[in-house]
Coordinates of C-alpha atoms and ligand atoms in Angstrom, one line a residue:
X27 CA 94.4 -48.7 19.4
X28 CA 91.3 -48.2 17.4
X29 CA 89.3 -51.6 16.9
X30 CA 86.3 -51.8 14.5
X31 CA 83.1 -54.4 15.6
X32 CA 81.1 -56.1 12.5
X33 CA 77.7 -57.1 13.6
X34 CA 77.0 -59.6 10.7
X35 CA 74.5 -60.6 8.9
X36 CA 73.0 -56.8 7.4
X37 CA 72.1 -56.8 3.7
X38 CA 73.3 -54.0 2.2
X39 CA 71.6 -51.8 0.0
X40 CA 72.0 -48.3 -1.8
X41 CA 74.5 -46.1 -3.2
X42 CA 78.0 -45.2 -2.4
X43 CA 80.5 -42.3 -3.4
X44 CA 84.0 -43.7 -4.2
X45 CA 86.8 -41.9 -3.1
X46 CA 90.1 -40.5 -4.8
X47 CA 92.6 -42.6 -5.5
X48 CA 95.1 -43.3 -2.6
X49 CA 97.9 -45.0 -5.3
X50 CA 97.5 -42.4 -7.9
X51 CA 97.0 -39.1 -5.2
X52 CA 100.5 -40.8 -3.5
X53 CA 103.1 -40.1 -7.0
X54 CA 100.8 -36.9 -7.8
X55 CA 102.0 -35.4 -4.6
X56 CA 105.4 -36.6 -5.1
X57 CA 105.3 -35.0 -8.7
X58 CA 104.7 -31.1 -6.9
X59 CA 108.4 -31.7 -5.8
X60 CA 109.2 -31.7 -9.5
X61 CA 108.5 -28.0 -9.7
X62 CA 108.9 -24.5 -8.3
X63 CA 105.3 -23.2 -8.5
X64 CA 102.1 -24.0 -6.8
X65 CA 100.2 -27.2 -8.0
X66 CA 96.7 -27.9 -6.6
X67 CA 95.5 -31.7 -6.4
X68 CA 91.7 -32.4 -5.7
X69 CA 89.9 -35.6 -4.9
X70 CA 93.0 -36.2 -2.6
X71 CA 91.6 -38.7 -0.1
X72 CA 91.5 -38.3 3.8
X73 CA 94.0 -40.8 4.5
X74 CA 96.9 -41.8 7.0
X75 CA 99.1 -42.9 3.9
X76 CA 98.2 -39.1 2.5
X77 CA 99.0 -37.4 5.6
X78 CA 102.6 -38.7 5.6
X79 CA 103.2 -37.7 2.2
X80 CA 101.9 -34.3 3.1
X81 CA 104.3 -34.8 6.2
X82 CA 107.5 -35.8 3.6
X83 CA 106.8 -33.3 1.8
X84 CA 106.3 -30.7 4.7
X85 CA 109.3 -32.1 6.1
X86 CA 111.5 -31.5 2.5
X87 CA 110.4 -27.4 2.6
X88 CA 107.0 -27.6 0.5
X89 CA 104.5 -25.1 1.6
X90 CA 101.6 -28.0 1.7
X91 CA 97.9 -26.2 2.0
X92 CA 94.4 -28.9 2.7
X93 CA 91.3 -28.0 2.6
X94 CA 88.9 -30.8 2.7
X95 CA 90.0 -33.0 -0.4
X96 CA 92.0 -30.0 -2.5
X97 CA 95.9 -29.8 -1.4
X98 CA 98.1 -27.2 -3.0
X99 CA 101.9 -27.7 -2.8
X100 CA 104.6 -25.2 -3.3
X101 CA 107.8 -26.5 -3.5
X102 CA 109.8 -23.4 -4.0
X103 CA 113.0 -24.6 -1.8
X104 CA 113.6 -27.9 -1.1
X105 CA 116.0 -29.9 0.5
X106 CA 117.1 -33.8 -1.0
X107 CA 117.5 -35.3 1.9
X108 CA 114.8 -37.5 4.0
X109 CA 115.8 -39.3 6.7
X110 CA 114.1 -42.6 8.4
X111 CA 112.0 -41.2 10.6
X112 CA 109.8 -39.4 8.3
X113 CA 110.1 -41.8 5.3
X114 CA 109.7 -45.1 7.5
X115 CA 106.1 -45.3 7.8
X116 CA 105.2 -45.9 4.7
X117 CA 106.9 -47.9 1.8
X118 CA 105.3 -45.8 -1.0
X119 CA 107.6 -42.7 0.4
X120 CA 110.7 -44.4 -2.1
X121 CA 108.2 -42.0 -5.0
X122 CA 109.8 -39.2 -3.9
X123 CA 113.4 -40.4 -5.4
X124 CA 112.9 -39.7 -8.9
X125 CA 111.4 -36.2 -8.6
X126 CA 114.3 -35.0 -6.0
X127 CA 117.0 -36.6 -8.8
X128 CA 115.2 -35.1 -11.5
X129 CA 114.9 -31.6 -10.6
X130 CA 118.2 -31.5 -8.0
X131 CA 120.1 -34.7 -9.6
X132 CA 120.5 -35.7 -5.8
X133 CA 118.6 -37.6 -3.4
X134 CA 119.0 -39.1 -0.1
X135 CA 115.8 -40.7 1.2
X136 CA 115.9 -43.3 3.7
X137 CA 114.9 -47.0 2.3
X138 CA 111.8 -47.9 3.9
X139 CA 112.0 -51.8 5.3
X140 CA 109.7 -54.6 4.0
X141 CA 106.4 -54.7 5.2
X142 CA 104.3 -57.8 5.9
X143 CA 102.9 -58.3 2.0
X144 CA 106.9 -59.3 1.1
X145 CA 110.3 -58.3 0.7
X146 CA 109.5 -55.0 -1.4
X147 CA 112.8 -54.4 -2.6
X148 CA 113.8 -51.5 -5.3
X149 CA 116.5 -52.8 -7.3
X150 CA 114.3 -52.0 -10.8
X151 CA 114.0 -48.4 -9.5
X152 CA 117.8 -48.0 -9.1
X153 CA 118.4 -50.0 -12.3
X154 CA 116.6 -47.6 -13.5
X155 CA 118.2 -44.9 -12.2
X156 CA 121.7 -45.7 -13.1
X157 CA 120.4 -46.1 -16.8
X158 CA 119.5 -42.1 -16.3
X159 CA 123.0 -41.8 -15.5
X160 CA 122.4 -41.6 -11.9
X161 CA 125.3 -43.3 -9.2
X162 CA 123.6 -45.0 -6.5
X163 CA 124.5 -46.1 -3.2
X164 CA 122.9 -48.0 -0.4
X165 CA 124.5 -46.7 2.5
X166 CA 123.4 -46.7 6.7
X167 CA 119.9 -47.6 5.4
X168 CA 119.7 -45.0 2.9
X169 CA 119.6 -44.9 -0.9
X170 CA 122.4 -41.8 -2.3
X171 CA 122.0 -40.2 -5.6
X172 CA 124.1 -38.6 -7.8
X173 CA 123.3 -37.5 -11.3
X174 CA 125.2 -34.6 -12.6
X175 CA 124.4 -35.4 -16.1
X176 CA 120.6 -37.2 -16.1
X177 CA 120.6 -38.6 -19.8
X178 CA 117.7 -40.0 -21.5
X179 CA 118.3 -43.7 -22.5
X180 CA 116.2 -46.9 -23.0
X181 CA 115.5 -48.8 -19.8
X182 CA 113.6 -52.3 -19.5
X183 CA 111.6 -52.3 -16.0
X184 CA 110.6 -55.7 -15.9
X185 CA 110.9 -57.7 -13.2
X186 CA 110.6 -61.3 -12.0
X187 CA 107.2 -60.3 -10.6
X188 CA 106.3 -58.8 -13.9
X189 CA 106.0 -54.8 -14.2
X190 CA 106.6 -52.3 -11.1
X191 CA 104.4 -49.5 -10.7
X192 CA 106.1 -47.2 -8.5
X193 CA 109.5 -47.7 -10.7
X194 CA 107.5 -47.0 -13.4
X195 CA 106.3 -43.6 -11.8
X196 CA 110.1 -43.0 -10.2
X197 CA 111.7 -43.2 -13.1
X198 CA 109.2 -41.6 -15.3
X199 CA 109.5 -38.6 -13.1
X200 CA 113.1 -38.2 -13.1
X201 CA 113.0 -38.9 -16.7
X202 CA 110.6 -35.8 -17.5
X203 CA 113.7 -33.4 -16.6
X204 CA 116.4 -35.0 -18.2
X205 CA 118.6 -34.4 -20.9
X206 CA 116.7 -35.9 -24.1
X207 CA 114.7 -39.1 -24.9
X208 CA 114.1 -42.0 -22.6
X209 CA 112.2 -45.5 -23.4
X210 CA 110.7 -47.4 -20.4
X211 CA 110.0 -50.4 -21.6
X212 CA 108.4 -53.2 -19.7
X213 CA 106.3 -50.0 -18.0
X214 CA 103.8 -50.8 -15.7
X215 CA 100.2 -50.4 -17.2
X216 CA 97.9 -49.4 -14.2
X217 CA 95.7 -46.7 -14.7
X218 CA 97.3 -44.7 -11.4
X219 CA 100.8 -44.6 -14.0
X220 CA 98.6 -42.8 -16.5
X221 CA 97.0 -40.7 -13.9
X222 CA 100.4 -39.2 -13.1
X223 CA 101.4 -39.2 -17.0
X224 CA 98.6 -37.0 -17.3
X225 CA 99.6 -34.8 -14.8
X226 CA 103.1 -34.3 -15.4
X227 CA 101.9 -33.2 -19.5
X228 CA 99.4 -30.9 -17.4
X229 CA 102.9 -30.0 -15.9
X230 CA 104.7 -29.0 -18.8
X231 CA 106.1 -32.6 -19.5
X232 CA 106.1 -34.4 -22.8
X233 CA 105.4 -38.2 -22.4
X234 CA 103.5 -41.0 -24.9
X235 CA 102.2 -44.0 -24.7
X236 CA 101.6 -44.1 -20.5
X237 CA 99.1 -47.1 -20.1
X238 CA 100.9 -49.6 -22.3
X239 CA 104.3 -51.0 -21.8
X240 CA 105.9 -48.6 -23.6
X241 CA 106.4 -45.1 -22.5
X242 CA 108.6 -42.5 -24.2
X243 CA 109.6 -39.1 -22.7
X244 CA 111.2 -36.3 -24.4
X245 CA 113.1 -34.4 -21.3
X246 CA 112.1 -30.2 -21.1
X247 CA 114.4 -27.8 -19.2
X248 CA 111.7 -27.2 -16.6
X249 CA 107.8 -27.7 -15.4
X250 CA 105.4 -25.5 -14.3
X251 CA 102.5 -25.6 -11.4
X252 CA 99.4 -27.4 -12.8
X253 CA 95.9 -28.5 -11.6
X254 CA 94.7 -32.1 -11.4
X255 CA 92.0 -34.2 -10.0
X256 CA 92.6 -37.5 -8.9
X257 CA 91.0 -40.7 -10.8
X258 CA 88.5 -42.8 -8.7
X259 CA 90.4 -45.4 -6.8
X260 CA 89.5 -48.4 -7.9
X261 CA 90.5 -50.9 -5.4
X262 CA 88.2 -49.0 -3.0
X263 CA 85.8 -49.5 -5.7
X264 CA 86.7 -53.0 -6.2
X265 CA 86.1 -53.6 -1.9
X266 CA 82.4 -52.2 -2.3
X267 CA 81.4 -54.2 -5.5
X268 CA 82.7 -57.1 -3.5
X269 CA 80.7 -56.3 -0.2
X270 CA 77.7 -56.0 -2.5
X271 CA 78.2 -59.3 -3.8
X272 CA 78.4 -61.0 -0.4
X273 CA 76.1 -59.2 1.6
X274 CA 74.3 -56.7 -1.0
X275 CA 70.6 -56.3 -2.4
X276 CA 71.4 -54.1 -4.5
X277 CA 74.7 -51.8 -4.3
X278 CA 75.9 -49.0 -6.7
X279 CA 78.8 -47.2 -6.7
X280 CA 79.2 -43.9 -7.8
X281 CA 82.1 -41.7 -9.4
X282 CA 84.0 -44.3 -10.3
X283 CA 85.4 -45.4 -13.3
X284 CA 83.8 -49.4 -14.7
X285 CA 86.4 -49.4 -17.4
X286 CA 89.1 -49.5 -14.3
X287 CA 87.3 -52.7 -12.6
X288 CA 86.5 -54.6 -15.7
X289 CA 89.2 -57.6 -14.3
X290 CA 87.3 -57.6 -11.5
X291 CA 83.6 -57.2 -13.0
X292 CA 84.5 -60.1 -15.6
X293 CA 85.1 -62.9 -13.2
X294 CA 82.4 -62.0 -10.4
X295 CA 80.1 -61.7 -13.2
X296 CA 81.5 -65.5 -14.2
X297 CA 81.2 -66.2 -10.6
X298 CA 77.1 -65.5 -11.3
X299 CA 76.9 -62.3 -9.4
X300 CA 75.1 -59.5 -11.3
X301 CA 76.8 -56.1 -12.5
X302 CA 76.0 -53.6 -14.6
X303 CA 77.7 -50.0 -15.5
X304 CA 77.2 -46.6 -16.9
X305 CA 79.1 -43.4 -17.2
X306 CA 80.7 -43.2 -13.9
X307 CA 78.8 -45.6 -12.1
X308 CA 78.5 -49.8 -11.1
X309 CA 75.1 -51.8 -9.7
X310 CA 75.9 -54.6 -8.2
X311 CA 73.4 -57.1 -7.3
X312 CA 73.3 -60.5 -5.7
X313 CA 71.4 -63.5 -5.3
X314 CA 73.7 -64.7 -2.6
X315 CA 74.5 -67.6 -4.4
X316 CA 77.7 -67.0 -6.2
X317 CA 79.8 -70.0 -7.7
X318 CA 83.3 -70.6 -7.6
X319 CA 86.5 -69.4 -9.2
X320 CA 89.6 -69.5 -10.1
X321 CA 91.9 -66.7 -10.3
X322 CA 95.4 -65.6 -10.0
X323 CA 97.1 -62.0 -9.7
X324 CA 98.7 -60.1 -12.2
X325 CA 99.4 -56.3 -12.9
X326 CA 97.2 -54.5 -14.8
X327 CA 95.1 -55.3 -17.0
X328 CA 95.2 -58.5 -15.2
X329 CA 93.4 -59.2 -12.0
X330 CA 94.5 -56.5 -9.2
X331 CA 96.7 -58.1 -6.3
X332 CA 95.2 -55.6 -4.0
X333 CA 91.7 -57.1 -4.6
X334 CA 93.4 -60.8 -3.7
X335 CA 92.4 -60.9 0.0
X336 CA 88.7 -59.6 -0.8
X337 CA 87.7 -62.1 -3.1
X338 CA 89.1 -64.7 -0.8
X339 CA 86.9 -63.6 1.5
X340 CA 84.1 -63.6 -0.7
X341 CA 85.3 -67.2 -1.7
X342 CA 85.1 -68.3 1.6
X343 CA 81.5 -69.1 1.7
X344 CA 80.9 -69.2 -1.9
X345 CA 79.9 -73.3 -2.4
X346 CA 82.8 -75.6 -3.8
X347 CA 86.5 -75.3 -4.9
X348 CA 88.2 -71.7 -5.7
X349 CA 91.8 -71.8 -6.2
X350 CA 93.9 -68.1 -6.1
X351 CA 97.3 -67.8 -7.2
X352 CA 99.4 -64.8 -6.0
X353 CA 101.9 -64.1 -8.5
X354 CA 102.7 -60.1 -7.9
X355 CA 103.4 -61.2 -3.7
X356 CA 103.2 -64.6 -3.4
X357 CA 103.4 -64.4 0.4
X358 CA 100.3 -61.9 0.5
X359 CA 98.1 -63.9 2.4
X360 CA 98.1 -63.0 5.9
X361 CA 94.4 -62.6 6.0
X362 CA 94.3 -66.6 5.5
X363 CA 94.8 -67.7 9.0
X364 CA 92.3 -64.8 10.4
X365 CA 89.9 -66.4 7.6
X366 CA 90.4 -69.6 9.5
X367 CA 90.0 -68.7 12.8
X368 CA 86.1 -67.3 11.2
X369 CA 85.3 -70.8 10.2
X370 CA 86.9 -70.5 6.7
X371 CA 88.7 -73.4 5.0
X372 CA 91.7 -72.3 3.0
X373 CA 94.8 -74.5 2.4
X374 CA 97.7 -72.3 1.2
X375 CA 100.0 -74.4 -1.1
X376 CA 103.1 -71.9 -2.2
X377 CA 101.2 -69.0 -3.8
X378 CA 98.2 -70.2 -4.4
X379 CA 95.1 -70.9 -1.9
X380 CA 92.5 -73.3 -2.1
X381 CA 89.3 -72.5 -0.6
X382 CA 86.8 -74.5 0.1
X383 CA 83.4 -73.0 0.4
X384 CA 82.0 -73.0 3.7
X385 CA 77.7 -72.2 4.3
X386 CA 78.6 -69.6 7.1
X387 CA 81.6 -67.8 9.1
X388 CA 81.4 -67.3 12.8
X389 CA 82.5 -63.8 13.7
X390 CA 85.5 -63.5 16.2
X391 CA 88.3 -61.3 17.2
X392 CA 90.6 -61.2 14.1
X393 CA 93.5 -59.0 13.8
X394 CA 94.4 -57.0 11.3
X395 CA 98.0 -57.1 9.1
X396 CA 97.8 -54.9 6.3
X397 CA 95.5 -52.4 4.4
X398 CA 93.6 -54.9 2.3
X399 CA 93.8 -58.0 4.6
X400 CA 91.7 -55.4 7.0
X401 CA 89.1 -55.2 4.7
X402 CA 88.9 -58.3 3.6
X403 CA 88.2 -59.2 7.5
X404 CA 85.5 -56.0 7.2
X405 CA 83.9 -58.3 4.5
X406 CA 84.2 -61.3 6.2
X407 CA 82.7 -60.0 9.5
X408 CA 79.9 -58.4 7.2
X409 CA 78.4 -61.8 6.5
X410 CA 79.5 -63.7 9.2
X411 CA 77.0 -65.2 12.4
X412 CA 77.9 -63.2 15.4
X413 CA 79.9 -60.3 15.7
X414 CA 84.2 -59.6 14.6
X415 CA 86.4 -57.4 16.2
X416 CA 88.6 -56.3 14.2
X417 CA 91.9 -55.3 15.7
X418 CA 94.7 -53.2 14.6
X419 CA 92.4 -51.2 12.3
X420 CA 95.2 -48.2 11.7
X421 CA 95.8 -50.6 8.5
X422 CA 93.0 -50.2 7.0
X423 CA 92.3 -46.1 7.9
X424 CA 95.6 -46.1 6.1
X425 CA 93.9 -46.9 2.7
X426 CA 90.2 -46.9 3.1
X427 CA 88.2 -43.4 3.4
X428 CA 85.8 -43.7 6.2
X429 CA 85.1 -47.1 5.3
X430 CA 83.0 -47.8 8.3
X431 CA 80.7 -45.2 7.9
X432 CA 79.9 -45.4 3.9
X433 CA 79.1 -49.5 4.6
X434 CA 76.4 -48.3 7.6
X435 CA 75.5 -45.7 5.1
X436 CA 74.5 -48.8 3.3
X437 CA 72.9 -50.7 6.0
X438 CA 76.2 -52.4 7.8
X439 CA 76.1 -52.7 11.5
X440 CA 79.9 -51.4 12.3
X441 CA 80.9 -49.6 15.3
X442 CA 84.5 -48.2 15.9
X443 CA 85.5 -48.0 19.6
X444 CA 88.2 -45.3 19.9
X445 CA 91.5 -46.9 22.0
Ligands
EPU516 N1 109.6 -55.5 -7.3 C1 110.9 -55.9 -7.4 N2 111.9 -54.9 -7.4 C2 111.6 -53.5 -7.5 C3 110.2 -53.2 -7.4 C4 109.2 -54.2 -7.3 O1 111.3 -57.0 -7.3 O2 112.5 -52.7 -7.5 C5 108.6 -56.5 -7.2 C6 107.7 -56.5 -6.0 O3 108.4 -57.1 -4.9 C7 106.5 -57.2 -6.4 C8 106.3 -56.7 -7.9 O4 107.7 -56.3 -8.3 O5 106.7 -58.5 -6.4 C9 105.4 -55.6 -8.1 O6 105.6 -54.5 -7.2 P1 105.4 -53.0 -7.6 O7 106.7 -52.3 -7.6 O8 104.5 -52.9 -8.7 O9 104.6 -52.5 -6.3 P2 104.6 -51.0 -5.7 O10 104.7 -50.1 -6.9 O11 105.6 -50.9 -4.6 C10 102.1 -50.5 -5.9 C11 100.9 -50.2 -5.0 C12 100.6 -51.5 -4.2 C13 100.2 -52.6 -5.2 C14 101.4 -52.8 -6.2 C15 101.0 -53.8 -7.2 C16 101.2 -47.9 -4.5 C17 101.5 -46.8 -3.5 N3 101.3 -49.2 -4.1 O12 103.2 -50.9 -5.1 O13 99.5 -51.2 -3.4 O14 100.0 -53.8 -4.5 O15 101.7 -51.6 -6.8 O16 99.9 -53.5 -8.0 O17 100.9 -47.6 -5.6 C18 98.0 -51.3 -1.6 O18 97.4 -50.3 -2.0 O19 97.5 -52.0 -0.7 C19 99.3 -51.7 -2.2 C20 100.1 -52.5 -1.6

C-alpha cells in the first residue's frame, strides 16, 4: 500500500490550479444513464472515486470514452441491475438509483455498507422514491425498484441531519422523467445539486429553483446527450486555502469559484488569516498567527462537513480554545486520535471537539481513515517538527487530484513511496 512522507516545516508559496469537482463530476456521470445519446463531461477529475463510476457505468452497458479530463458516455443499452461487487467500493454509487428508475422505472443496485464517517443510511432517498410512485424493497443487501407509473408529487427531503445531497440529486433525477410536476422540498442547497440541475436542463430537463430548498421539475418524455463542464471542487479548494493558512506565505488558487468557499473564507478571515478573491481566483496569506474559533457543520450555505477535519488540523496549533461541533456526522472525527498521537490536544465530547492550541506537532506515522481525515493529516504533517508517514493513503487518492505533487509545486517536501 502506497504511504505518503510529510517533511514539515516548508512554507508554501505560489499558485495552484483547482481541480473538477469530485461530488458534482460523481451525479453528472450518473445523469449519462438518463439518456440514449452521447454526453461529454469535462473537468472530470483523475480520481479513484471517478474511475469506479466509469467502472458502474461500464459495468451497466455505457460505452464510457476518457481522454485526459473529457469523458463521453453512451448509454444506448443498459441493464438495471448492479450487483455488490461493483457498487461496494464506493457509497456515492446509491446516484445511480434515480436515473435507472427514471428512465427504466426499475433498479436493482446493491446497497453500499456504512463507511467509517457514520451509519450512511438512505431511507430519505427511498422515501422519496415511493412518493414518485416507486415500490421498494431491501432485499439480500440490495435495494429493488419498481415504478410502472413514476408520478410527479411533493416530497419533503429533510432529515434529522438536516438536507441530503445525494437524495436530493437521486430523486431529482428520477423526477426529470416522470409523469408531471414534482416539489422537493427541504432540497439540499450545495452548489454540486445545482451543478447537476444545470446539466440535466442542458439535457433537455425542465427544473427551477436548484440551489434553494425548493426545487420543482416538470417531467418531459425523454432527454437528449448534452455537454457540460464540471464546477471547481471546492473542498479541494477549501484543503489548499487551509494549507496556506498554516504553512503559506502567500498561496492563490486558481479556477475556482470564491462565492463557493465564502463559509470557509468568513471564519478564517475571523480567525485573522488573510484572503482575498477575484473572478476565479483566492490569495491566501498568513502571518502564522491565527486565533481561535468556533464552528460547527452544517449543509450548505453553512460551514462544509468535509472541511471539518482540516480546520481541526489547522486548530491544532492555532493558540487557545476552538470548539467544533459536527452536526451533518457527528462521529466524523477519526482524524482526532491521529491528531493526538502528533502532539495535538483535542477532547471529543459527543459531537463536538475541543481543541486546545498547541505551539508545535511532532510528525509521526499516522494512519489514514477516510478521504478528508487524510488530508487533514497531509496538513498536519505540513507544519509539523519532524517528518509523518501517512499510511493508507488510497483514501485520500480517492478524493484529492495529485495532491502531493500540486503542495511540492508549492514548496512542500512530500514524497510517495509506491507499496
Ligand atoms: N442521511 C440520512 N438518510 C438518508 C440520507 C442521508 O439520515 O437517506 C443523513 C446522513 O447520514 C447525514 C446527513 O443526512 O447525517 C447528510 O448526508 P447526505 O445525504 O447529504 O450525504 P451524501 O449525499 O451521502 C454528500 C457528499 C459527502 C458530504 C455530504 C454532506 C458526495 C458523493 N458525497 O454525501 O462527501 O460529506 O454530502 O455534505 O457528494 C466527501 O467528499 O468526503 C464526502 C463524504
Amino acid at each position: 500500500m502506497d504511504k505518503i512522507i510529510v517533511h514539515g516545516g516548508a512554507t508554501l508559496a505560489g499558485s495552484v490550479r483547482i481541480s473538477g469537482s469530485k461530488n458534482s463530476a460523481l451525479p453528472i456521470l450518473a445523469a449519462t444513464l438518463l439518456t440514449r445519446e452521447p454526453c461529454t463531461i469535462s473537468r472530470v477529475p483523475d480520481l479513484s472515486d471517478i474511475h469506479y463510476m466509469l467502472t458502474i457505468l461500464s459495468e451497466l452497458g455505457c460505452e464510457v470514452e476518457r481522454a485526459s479530463g473529457t469523458v463521453t458516455v453512451k448509454a444506448e443499452k443498459i441493464r438495471t441491475v448492479a450487483p455488490y461487487d461493483i457498487v461496494r467500493k464506493m457509497r456515492a454509487s446509491v446516484c445511480i438509483l434515480g436515473p435507472l428508475l427514471g428512465r427504466e422505472r426499475e433498479a436493482m443496485v446493491s446497497l453500499p455498507g456504512g463507511c467509517v464517517i457514520g451509519d450512511r443510511p438512505i431511507d430519505i432517498h427511498l422515501k422519496g422514491f415511493e412518493a414518485l410512485g416507486a415500490t421498494t424493497l431491501v432485499e439480500e443487501g440490495n435495494v429493488k425498484m419498481r415504478a410502472p407509473n413514476l408520478r410527479g408529487t411533493t416530497v419533503n427531503l429533510r432529515g434529522k441531519f438536516g438536507s441530503t445531497v445525494l437524495g436530493t440529486d437521486n430523486i431529482m433525477m428520477a423526477a426529470v422523467l416522470a409523469e408531471g410536476t414534482t416539489i422537493i422540498d427541504g432540497a439540499a442547497e450545495e452548489p454540486e445539486v445545482v451543478d447537476l440541475a444545470n446539466f440535466l436542463i442542458k439535457m433537455g430537463a425542465q427544473i427551477e429553483g436548484a440551489g434553494t430548498r425548493r426545487i420543482i421539475i416538470e417531467g418531459v418524455k425523454e432527454l437528449h446527450g448534452a455537454k457540460h463542464e464540471v464546477i471547481p471542487d471546492r473542498i479541494e479548494a477549501g484543503t489548499f486555502l487551509i494549507a496556506g493558512a498554516m504553512a503559506g506565505r502567500e498561496v492563490t488558487l486558481t479556477r475556482t469559484n470564491p462565492e463557493h468557499l465564502q463559509s470557509l473564507i468568513v471564519p478564517l478571515t475571523k480567525a485573522g488569516v488573510s484572503i482575498t478573491s477575484q473572478a476565479d481566483t483566492v490569495t491566501v496569506k498568513s502571518n502564522g498567527t491565527c486565533r481561535p474559533l468556533h464552528l460547527e457543520t452544517l449543509p450548505y450555505p453553512g460551514f462544509p462537513t468535509d472541511m471539518q477535519a482540516q480546520v481541526c488540523a489547522m486548530l491544532a496549533t492555532t493558540d487557545g480554545i476552538s470548539v467544533i461541533t459536527e452536526n451533518v456526522f457527528p462521529h466524523r472525527f477519526m482524524h482526532v486520535a491521529e491528531l493526538k498521537r502528533m502532539g495535538a490536544n483535542i477532547e471529543l465530547q459527543g459531537p463536538t471537539a475541543i481543541v486546545n492550541g498547541v505551539r508545535k506537532l511532532s510528525g509521526a506515522p499516522v494512519m489514514a481513515s477516510d478521504l478528508r481525515a487524510s488530508a487533514a493529516l497531509l496538513l498536519a504533517g505540513l507544519q509539523a517538527e519532524g517528518t509523518t508517514e501517512v499510511n493508507r493513503v488510497y483514501h485520500i487518492d480517492r478524493g484529492y487530484e495529485s495532491i502531493d505533487d500540486k503542495l511540492n509545486s508549492l514548496g512542500a517536501h512530500i514524497e510517495r513511496v509506491k507499496a
